[in-house]
Short mmCIF file of C-alpha atoms in Angstrom, two decimals:
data_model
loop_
_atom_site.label_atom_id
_atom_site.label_comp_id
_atom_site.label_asym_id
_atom_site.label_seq_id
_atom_site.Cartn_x
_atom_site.Cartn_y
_atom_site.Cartn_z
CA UNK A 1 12.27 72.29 33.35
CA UNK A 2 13.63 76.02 33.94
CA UNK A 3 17.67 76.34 33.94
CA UNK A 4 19.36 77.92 36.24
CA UNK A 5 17.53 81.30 37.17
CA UNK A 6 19.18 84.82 38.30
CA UNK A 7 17.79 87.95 38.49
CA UNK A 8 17.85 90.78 38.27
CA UNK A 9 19.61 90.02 34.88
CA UNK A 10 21.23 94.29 35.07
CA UNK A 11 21.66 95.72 38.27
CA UNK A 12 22.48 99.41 38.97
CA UNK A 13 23.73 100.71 42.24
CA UNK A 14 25.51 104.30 43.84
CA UNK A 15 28.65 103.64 45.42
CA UNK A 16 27.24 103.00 49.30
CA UNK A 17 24.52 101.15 48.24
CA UNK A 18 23.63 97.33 49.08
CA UNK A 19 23.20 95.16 45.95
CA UNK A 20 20.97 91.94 46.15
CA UNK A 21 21.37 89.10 43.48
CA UNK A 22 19.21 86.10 43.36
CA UNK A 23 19.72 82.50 42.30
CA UNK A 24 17.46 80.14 41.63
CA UNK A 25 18.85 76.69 41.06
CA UNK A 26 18.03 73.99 38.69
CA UNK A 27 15.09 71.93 40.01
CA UNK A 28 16.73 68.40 41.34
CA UNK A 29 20.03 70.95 42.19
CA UNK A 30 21.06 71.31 45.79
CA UNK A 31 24.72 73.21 45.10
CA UNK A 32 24.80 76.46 44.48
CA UNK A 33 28.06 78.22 43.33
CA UNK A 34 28.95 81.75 42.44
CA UNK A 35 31.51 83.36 40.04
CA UNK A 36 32.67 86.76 39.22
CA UNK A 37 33.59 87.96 36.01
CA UNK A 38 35.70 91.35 35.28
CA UNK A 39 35.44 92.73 32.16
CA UNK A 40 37.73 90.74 29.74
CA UNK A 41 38.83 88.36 32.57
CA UNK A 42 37.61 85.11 33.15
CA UNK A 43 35.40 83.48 36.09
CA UNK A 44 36.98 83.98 39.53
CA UNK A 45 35.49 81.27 42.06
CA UNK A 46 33.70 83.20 44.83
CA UNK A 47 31.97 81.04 47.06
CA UNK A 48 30.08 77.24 46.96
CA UNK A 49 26.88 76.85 49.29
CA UNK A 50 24.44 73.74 50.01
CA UNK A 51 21.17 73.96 51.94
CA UNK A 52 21.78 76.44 54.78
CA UNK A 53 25.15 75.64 54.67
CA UNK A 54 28.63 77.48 52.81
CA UNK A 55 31.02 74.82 52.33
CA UNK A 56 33.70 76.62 50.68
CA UNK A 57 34.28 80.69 50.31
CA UNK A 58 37.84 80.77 49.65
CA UNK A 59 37.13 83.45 46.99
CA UNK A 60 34.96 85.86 48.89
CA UNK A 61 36.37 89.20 49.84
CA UNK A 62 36.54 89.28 53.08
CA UNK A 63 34.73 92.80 53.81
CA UNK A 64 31.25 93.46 52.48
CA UNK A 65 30.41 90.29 51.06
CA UNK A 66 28.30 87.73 51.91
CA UNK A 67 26.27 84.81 50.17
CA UNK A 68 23.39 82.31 51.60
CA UNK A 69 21.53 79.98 50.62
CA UNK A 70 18.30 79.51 53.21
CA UNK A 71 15.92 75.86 53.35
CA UNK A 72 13.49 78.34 51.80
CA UNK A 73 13.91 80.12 48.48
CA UNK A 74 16.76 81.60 46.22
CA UNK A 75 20.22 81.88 46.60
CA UNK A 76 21.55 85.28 48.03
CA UNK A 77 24.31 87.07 47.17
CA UNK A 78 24.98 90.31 48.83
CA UNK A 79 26.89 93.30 48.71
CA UNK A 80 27.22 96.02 51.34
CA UNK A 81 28.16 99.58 50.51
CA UNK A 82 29.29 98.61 46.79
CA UNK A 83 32.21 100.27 45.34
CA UNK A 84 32.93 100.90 41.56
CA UNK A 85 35.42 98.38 41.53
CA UNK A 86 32.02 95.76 42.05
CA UNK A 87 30.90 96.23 38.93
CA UNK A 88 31.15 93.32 37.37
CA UNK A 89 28.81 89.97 35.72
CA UNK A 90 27.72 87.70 38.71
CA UNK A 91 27.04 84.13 37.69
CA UNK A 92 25.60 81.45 39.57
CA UNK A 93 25.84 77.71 38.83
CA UNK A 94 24.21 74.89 40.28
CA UNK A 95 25.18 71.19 40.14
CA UNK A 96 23.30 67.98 41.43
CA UNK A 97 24.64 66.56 44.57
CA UNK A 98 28.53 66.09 45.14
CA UNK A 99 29.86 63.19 42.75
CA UNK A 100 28.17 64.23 39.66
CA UNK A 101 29.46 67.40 39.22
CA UNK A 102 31.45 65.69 36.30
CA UNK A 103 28.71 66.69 33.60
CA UNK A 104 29.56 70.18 34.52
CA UNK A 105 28.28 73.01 35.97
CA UNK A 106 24.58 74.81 34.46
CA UNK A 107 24.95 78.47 34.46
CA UNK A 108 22.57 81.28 34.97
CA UNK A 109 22.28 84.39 32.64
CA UNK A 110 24.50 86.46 35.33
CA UNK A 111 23.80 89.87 36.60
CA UNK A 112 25.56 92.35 35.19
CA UNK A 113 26.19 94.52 38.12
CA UNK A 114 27.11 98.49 37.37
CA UNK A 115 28.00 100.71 40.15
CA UNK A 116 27.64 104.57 39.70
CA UNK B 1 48.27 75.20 42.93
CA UNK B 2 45.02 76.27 40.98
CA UNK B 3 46.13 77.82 38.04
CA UNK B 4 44.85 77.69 34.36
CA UNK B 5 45.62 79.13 30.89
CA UNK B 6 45.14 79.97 28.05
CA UNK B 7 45.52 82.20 24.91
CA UNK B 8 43.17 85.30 25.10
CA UNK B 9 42.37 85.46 20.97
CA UNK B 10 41.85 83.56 17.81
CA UNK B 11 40.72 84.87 14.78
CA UNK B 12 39.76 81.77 12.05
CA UNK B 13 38.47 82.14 8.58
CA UNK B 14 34.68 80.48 8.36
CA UNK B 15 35.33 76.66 7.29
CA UNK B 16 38.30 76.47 8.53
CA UNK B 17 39.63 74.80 11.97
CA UNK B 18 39.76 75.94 15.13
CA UNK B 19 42.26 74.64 17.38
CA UNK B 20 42.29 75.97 21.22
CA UNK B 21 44.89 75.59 23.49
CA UNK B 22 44.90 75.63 27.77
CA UNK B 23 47.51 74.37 29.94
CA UNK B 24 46.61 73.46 33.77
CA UNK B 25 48.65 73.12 36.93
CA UNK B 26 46.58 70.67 39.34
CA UNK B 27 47.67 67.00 38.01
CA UNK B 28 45.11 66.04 40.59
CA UNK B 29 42.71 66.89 37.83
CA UNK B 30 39.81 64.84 37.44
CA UNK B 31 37.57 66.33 35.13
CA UNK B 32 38.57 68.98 31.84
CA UNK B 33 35.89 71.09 30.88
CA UNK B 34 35.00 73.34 27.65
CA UNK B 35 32.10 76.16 28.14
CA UNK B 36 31.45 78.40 25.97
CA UNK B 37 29.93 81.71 26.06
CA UNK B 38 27.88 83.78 24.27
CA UNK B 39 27.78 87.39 23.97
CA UNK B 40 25.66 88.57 27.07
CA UNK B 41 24.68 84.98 27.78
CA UNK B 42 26.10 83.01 30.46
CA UNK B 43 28.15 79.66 30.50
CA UNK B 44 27.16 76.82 28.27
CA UNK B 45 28.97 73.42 28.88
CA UNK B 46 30.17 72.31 25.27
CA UNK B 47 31.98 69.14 26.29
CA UNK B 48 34.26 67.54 28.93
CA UNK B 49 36.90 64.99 29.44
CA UNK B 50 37.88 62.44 32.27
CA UNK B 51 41.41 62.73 33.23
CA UNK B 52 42.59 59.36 32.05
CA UNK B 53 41.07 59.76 28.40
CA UNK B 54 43.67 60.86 26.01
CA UNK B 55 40.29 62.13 23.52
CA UNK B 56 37.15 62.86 23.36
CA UNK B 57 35.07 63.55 20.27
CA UNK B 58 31.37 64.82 19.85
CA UNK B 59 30.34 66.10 16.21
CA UNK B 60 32.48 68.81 15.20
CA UNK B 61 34.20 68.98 18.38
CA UNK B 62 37.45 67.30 19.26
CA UNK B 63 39.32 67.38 22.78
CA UNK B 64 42.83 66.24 22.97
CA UNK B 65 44.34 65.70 26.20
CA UNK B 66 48.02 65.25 27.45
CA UNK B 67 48.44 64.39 31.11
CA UNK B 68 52.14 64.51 31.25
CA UNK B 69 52.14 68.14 29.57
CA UNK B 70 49.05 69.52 31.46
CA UNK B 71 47.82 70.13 28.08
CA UNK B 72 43.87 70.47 26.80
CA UNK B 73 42.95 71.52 23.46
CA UNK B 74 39.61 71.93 21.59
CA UNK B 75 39.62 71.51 17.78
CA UNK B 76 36.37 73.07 15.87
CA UNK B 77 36.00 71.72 12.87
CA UNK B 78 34.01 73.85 9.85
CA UNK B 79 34.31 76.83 12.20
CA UNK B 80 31.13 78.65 11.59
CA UNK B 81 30.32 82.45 12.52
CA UNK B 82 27.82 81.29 14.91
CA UNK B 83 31.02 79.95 16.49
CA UNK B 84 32.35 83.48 17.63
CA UNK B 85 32.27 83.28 21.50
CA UNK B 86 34.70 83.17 24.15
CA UNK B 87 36.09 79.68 24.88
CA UNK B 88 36.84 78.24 28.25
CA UNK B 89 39.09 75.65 29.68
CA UNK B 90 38.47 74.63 33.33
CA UNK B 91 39.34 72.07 35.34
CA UNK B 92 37.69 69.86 38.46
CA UNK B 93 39.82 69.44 41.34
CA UNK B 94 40.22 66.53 43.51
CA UNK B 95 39.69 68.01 47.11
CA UNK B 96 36.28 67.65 49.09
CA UNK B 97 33.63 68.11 46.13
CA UNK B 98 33.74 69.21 42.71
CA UNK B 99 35.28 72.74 42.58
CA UNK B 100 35.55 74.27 39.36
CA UNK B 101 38.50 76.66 38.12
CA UNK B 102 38.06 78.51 34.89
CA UNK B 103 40.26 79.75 32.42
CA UNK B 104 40.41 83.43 31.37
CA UNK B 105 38.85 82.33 28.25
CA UNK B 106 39.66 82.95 24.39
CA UNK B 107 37.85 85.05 22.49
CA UNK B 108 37.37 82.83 19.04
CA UNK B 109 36.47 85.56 16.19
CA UNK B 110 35.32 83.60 12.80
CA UNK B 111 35.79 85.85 9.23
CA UNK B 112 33.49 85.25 7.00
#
C-alpha cells in the first residue's frame, strides 16, 4: 500500500519557466492538500482539492499559481513563469474523506523546488 | 484567527527529556496534532489529541493539553539522537472540513 507519492522529489527551473509537481494520493484517499515550506519556516496552507473540484485555496497566490486535481490521474500543481522567490519544498497530503481527517494528514516526500 | 506557535530550538542531552511547547489561537480547535520531520523527509504524524482530552500518552510520548491557556506540549522521554528532527504543533479547525494549520516547527537537537 504506497504512501502518499510526489514527484519529481528535486525540481530545477530558470526564472520564466513553468514548474509541474505531481501528487499521487494514498489509495482509499480522495483529498488532496498542498503546503509550502520556506527554508526554516514552517508549512504555509496553499490550497485543498477533491475530485475535480478545489474546495478551499485561501493560501494560493493569486498570480501564477494554480493546482487541480482531474477524475483521472495525479494531483497538479503548477507554476507559471517561476521566480526565485518559488523556491521552496512543496508537500502534498492526502486524507480519507471529510470527518476522518482526525488521524491526521499522510505526507509525501515534497519537491524541493530550486529556481535559477 | 489561525495562528500557531511555537519555540524555533531545543537542544537536549541524549536520555534526557524533551519537553515542547506550542500555543494556538482558534479555541474552535478540534483536533492537536504532533508531526515530525526528518531531515529531507516529509511529515510524519507522531501523535494527536481531541480537544476535550486534557492527555494523551503513547510510549515515550506524552501530550499535555490546556484548553483555557491554548496550550499543547509534547514531552519525549529518553530523548534519543534518532530524535533530532523538527517538531510540529498544528491544529484542526472547525469550519467546513478538516483544515490543517502548522506550526513553524522546533528544531529538537539531541547531544550525545
Amino acid at each position: 500500500n504506497a504512501g502518499v507519492m510526489q514527484n519529481p522529489r528535486h525540481l530545477v527551473r530558470r526564472r520564466g519557466q513553468e514548474a509541474r509537481l505531481r501528487c499521487s494520493p494514498m489509495k482509499g484517499h480522495s483529498h488532496v492538500y498542498w503546503y509550502r515550506q520556506l527554508p526554516e519556516e514552517g508549512l504555509k496552507f496553499m490550497v485543498y482539492l477533491q475530485k475535480e473540484n478545489i474546495i478551499d485555496e485561501s493560501g494560493m497566490p493569486k498570480e501564477r499559481f494554480s493546482a487541480e486535481f482531474p477524475k483521472e490521474g495525479p494531483s497538479i500543481l503548477r507554476i507559471q513563469q517561476v521566480v526565485r522567490g518559488d523556491s521552496a519544498a512543496y508537500f502534498c497530503a492526502s486524507s480519507p474523506p471529510m470527518g476522518t481527517a482526525n488521524y491526521g494528514y499522510t505526507f509525501g516526500s515534497g519537491t524541493r523546488l530550486t529556481v535559477v | 484567527g489561525e495562528d500557531v506557535e511555537q519555540s524555533l530550538f531545543l537542544s537536549v542531552r541524549e536520555g534526557d527529556s524533551s519537553v515542547i511547547n506550542c500555543t494556538y489561537t482558534d479555541s474552535s480547535s478540534t483536533y492537536l496534532y504532533w508531526y515530525k520531520q526528518e531531515p529531507g523527509a516529509g511529515l510524519q504524524l507522531l501523535t494527536y489529541i481531541f480537544s476535550n482530552m486534557d492527555m494523551k500518552q503513547d510510549q515515550r510520548l506524552t501530550v499535555l493539553l490546556n484548553k483555557k491557556d491554548k496550550h499543547l506540549s509534547l514531552r519525549i522521554a529518553d530523548t534519543q539522537t534518532g530524535d533530532s528532527a523538527i517538531y510540529f504543533c498544528a491544529e484542526s479547525m472547525e469550519t467546513s472540513y478538516d483544515k490543517v494549520i502548522f506550526g513553524p516547527g522546533t528544531s529538537l537537537s539531541v547531544i550525545p
